Short mmCIF file of C-alpha atoms in Angstrom, two decimals:
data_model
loop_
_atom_site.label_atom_id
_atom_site.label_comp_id
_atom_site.label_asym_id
_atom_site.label_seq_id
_atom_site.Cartn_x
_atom_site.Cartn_y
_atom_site.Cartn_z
CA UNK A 1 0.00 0.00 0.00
CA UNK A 2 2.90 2.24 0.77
CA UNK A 3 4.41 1.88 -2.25
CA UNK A 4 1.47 2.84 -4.58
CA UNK A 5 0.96 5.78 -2.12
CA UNK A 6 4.70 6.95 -2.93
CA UNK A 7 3.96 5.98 -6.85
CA UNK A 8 1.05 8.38 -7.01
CA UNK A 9 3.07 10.68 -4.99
CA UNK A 10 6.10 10.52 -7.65
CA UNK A 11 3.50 10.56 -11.03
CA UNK A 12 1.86 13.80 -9.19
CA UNK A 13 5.25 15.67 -8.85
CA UNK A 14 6.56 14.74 -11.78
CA UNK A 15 3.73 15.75 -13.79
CA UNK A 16 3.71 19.49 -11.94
CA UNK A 17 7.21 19.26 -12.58
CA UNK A 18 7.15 18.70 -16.69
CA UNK A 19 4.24 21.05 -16.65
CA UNK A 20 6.12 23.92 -15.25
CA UNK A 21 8.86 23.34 -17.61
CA UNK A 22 6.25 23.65 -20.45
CA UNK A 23 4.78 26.67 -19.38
CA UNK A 24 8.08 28.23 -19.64
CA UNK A 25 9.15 26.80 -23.00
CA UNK A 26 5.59 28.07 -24.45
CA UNK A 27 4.86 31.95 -23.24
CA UNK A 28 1.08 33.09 -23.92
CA UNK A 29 0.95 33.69 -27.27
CA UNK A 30 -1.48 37.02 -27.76
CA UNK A 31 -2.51 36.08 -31.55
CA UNK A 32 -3.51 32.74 -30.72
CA UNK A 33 -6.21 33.29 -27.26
CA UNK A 34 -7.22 29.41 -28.16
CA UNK A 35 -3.86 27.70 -27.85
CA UNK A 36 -2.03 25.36 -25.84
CA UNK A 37 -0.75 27.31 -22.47
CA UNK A 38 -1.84 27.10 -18.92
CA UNK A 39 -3.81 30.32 -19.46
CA UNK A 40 -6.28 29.13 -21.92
CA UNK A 41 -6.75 25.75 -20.13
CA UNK A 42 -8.03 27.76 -16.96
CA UNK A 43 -10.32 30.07 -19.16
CA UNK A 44 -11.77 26.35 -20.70
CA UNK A 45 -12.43 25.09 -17.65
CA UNK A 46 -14.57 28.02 -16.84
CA UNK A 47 -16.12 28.03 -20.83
CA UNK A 48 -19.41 26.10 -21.06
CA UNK A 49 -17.79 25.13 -24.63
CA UNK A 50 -14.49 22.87 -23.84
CA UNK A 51 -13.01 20.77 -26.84
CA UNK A 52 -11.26 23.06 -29.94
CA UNK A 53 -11.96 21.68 -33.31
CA UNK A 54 -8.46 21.76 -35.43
CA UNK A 55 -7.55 20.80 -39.14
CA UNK A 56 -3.63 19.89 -38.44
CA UNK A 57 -2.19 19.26 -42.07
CA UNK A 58 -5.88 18.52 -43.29
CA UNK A 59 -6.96 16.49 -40.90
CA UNK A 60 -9.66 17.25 -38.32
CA UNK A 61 -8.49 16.95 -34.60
CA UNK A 62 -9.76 17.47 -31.17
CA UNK A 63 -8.09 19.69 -28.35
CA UNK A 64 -8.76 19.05 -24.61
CA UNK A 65 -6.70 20.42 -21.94
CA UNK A 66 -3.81 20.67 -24.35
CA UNK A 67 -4.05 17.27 -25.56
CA UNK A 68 -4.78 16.50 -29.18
CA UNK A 69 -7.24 13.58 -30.62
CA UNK A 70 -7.97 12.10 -33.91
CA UNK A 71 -11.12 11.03 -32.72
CA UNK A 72 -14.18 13.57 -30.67
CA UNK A 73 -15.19 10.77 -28.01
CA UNK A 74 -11.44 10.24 -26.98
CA UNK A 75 -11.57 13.92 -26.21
CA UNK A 76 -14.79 14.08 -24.82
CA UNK A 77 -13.31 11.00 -22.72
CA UNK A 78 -10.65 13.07 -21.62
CA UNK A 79 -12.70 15.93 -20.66
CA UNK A 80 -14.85 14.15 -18.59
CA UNK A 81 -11.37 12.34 -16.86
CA UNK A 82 -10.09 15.87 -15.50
CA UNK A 83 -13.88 16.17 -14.36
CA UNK A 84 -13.83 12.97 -12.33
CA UNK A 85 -10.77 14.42 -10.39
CA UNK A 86 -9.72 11.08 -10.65
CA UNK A 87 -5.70 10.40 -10.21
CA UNK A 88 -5.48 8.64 -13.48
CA UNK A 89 -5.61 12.65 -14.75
CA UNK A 90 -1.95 12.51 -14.00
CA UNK A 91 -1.37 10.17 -16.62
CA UNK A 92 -0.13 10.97 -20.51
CA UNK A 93 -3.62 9.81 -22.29
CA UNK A 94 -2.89 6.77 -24.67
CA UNK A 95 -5.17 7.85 -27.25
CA UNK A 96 -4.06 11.89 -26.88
CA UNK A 97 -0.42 13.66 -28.00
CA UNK A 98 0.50 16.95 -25.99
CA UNK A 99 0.24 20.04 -28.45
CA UNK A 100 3.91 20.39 -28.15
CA UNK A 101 4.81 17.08 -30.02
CA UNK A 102 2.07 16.87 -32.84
CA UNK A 103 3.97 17.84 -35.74
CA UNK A 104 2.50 21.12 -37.62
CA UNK A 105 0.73 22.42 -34.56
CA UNK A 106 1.93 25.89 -35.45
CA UNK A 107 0.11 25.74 -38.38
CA UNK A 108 -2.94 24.61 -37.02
CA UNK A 109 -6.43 26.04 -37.90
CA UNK A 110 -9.63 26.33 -35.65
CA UNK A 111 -12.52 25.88 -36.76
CA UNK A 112 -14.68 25.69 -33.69
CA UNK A 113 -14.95 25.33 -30.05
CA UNK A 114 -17.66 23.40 -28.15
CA UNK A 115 -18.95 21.24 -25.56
CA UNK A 116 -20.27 17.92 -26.72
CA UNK A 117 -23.89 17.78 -26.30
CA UNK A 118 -24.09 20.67 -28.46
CA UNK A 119 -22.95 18.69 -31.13
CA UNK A 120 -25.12 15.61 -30.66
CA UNK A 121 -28.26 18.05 -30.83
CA UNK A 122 -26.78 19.46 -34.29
CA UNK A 123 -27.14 16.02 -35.47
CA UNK A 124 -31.03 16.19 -34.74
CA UNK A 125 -30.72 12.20 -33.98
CA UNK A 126 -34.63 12.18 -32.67
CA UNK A 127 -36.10 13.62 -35.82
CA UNK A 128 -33.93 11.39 -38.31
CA UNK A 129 -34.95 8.47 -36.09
CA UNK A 130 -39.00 9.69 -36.14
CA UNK A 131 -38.81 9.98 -39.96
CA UNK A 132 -36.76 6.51 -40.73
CA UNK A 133 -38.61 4.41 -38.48
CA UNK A 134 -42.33 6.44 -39.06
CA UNK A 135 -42.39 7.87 -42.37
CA UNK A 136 -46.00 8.96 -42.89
CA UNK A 137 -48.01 6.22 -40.23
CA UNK A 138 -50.35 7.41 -38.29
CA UNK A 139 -52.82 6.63 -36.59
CA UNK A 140 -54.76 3.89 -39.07
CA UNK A 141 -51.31 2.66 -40.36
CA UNK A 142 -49.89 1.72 -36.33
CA UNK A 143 -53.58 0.86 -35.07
CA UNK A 144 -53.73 -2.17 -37.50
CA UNK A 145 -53.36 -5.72 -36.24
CA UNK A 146 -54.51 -4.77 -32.48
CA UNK A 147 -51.20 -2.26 -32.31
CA UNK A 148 -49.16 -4.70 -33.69
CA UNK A 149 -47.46 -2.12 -35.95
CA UNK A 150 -46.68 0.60 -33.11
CA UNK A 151 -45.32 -1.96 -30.89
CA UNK A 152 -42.71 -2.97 -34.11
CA UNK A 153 -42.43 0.70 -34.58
CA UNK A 154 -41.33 1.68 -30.79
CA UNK A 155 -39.69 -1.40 -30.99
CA UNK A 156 -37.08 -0.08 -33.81
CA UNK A 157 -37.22 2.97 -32.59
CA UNK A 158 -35.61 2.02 -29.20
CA UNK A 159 -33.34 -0.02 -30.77
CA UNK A 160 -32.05 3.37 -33.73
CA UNK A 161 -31.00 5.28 -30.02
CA UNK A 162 -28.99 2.15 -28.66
CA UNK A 163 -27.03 1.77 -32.31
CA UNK A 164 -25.79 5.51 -32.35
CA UNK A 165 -24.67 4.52 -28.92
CA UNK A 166 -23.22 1.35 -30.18
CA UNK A 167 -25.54 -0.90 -28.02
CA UNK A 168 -27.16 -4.13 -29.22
CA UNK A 169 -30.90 -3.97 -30.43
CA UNK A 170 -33.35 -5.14 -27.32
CA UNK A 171 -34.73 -8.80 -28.35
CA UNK A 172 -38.22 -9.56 -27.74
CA UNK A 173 -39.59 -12.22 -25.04
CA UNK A 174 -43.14 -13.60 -25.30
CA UNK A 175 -43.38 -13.96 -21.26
CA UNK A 176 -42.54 -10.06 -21.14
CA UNK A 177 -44.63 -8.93 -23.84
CA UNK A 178 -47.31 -10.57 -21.85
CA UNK A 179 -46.76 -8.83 -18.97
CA UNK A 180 -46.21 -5.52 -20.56
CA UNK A 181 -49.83 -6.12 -22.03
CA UNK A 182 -51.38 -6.81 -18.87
CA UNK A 183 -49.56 -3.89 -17.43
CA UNK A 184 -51.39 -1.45 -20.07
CA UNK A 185 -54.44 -3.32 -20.09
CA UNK A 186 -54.43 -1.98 -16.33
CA UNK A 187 -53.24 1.23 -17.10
CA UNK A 188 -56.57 1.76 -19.37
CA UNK A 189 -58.89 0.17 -16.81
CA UNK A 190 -57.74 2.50 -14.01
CA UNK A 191 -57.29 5.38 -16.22
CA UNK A 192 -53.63 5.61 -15.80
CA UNK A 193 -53.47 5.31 -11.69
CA UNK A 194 -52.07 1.72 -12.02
CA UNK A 195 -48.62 1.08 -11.04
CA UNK A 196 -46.67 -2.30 -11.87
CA UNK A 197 -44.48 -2.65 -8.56
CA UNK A 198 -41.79 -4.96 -9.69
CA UNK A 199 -37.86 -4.86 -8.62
CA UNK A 200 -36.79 -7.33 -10.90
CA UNK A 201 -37.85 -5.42 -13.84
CA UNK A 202 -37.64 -2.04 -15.57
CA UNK A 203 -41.16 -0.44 -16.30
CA UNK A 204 -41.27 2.60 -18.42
CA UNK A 205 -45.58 3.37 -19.01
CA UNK A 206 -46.67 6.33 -21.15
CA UNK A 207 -50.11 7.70 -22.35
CA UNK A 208 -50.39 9.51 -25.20
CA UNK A 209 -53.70 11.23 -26.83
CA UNK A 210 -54.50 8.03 -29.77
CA UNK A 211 -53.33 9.94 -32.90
CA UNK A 212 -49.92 10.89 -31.65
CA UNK A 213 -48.71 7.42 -30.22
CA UNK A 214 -45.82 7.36 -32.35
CA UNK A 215 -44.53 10.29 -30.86
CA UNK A 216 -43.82 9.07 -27.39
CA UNK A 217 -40.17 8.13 -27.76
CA UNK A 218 -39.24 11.31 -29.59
CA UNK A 219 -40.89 13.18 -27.05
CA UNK A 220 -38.82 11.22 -24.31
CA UNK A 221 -35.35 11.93 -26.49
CA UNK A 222 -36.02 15.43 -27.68
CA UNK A 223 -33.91 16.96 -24.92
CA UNK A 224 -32.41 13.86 -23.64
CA UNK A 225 -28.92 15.24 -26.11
CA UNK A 226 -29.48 18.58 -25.13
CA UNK A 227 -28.77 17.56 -21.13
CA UNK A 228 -27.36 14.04 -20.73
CA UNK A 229 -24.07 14.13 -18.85
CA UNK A 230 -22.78 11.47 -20.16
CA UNK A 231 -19.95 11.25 -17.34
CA UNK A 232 -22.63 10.59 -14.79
CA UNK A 233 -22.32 7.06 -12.83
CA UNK A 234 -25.38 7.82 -10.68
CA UNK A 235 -29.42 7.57 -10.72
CA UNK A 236 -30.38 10.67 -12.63
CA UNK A 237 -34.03 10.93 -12.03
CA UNK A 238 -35.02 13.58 -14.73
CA UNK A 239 -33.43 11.18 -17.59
CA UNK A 240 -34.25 7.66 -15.76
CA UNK A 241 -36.56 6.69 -18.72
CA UNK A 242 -34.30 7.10 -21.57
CA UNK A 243 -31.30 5.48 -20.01
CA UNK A 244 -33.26 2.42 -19.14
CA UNK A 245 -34.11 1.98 -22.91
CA UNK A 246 -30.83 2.71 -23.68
CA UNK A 247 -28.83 0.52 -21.01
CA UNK A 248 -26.36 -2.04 -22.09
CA UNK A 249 -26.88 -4.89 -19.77
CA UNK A 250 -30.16 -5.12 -20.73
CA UNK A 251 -31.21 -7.44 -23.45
CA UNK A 252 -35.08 -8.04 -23.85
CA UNK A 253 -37.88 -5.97 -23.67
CA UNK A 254 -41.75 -6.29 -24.20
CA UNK A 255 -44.13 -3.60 -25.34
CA UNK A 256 -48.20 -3.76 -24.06
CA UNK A 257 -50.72 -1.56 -25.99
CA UNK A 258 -54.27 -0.49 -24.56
CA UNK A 259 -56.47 1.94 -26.12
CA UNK A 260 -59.68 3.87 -23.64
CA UNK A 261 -61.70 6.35 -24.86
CA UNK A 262 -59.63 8.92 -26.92
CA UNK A 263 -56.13 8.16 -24.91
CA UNK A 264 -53.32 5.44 -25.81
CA UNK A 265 -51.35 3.46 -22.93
CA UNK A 266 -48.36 2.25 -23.81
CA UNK A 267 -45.98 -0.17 -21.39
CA UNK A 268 -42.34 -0.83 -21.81
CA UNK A 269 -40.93 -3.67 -19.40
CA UNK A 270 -37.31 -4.51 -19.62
CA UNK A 271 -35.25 -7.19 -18.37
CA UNK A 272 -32.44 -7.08 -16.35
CA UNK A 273 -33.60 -3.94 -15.26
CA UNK A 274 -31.75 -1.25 -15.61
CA UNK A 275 -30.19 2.62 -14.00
CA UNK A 276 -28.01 1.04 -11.35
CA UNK A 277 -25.90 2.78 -9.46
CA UNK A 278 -22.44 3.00 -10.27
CA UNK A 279 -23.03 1.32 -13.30
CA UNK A 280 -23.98 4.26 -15.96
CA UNK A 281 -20.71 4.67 -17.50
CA UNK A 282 -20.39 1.32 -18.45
CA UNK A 283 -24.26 0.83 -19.99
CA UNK A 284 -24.85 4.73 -21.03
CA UNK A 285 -21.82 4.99 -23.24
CA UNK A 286 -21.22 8.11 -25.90
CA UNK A 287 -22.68 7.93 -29.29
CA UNK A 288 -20.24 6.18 -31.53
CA UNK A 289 -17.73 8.39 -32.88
CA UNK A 290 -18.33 6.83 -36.96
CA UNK A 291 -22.19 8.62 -36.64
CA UNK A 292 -20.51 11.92 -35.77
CA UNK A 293 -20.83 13.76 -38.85
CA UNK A 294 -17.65 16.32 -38.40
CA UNK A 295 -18.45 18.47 -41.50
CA UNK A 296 -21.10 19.53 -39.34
CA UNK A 297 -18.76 21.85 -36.78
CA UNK A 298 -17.29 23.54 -39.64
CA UNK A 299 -19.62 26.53 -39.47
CA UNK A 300 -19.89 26.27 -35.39
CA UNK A 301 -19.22 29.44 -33.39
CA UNK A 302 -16.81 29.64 -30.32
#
């Protein structure tokens, strides 16, 4: 135990050490209020909009904390490492080179400055996903079959979010679907006062006026990019919906449809259940980095 105390003690002076040496080998540079010195990184810590989109030598690249990245999640990644406080911020980032050694820094352009969620709502994921997996149903196209067609549809539609985050598609199981219908058959009896009290499974139950049931996961989504801190590892209550559909460890699902009067109740039950503690990094990962369209930050502000 000692010895990893005095190891941590040796990687945190040593780092201080080579960072004071680089602050004197690279005074602020007046022209450039966006490059790599100490001075900048303290103004983007402070700066809502953290990671500086480059083109060294052609090629887009991605600044955090004076490291650069070929790839946005590695920097977002790295970000959210220095946020965490954690010691492993002492340590030279595999996937990251330090300004001073990528070759044509100097020359560097910027082309924008941002934090990440604002790029992941410039991608409008929840209205490409509405229009791919929708088109033009409504409510006589999904009411066929006794729902049949909006359960496939929220079905696919849960399973578009966990591919941009590079999550397996949710399989169905007859034994769940059953109890999902059961659970909105109950919903429409008691006029939405029924509550399935299970621990062993995750139960997500909407209503939605009949003509605009296909609009219930975009609704759930449409500022889930906006907000999402995706370096939480904790219950987040206002999001506890949407990372349940989205959570890795879980692998089946089952949809129940019930229709009263002019209202639709829809039940989602999942198994394992998800949102455990501790455990969102791991099942609530970024959205895969080949889906980021980077053409996009070329006319972005900062």
């Amino acid at each position: 135990m000692k010895l990893l105390l005095h190891i941590f003690q040796f990687i945190f002076i040593f780092n201080n050490f080579i960072n004071s040496q680089l602050k004197k080998n690279f005074p602020e540079n007046k022209n450039n209020d966006w490059g790599c010195n100490s001075a900048i990184n303290n103004f983007l810590c402070k700066n809502p909009r953290k990671i500086i989109f480059l083109l060294i030598n052609g090629k887009p690249c991605f600044e955090c904390h004076s490291y650069v990245f070929l790839k946005l999640n590695d920097a977002v990644k790295y970000y959210y490492l220095h946020k965490t406080h954690s010691l492993k911020r002492f340590l030279i980032t595999r996937k990251g080179v330090y300004c001073r050694f990528v070759k044509k820094y100097k020359s560097r352009t910027k082309l924008g400055q941002y934090n990440y969620n604002d790029i992941l709502v410039k991608h409008h994921f929840p209205e490409k996903i509405l229009k791919t997996v929708w088109g033009n149903c409504d409510y006589n196209c999904y009411a066929k079959n006794n729902f049949d067609f909006l359960k496939y549809g929220l079905l696919s539609e849960m399973n578009s979010y966990r591919r941009i985050h590079g999550i397996q598609n949710l399989m169905v199981s007859r034994d769940i679907d059953n109890m999902a219908q059961v659970t909105a058959t109950k919903m429409a009896y008691y006029n939405g006062k029924y509550t399935n009290k299970t621990n062993k499974f995750g139960v997500i139950s909407e209503v939605s006026n009949r003509v605009r049931a296909n609009l219930i996961l975009r609704r759930l989504f449409d500022k889930f990019f906006d907000n999402y801190d995706y370096s939480n590892n904790l219950f987040c209550q206002h999001f506890w919906k949407q990372t349940q559909i989205l959570w890795r460890s879980t692998k089946y699902v089952g949809i129940g449809v019930a229709e009263k009067n002019s209202l639709i109740y829809v039940t989602f039950v999942f198994y394992p259940k998800g949102n455990i503690n501790k455990k969102y990094l791991e099942n609530v990962p970024l959205v895969t980095d080949k889906l980021l369209n980077y053409n996009l930050l070329l006319n972005f502000g900062g």
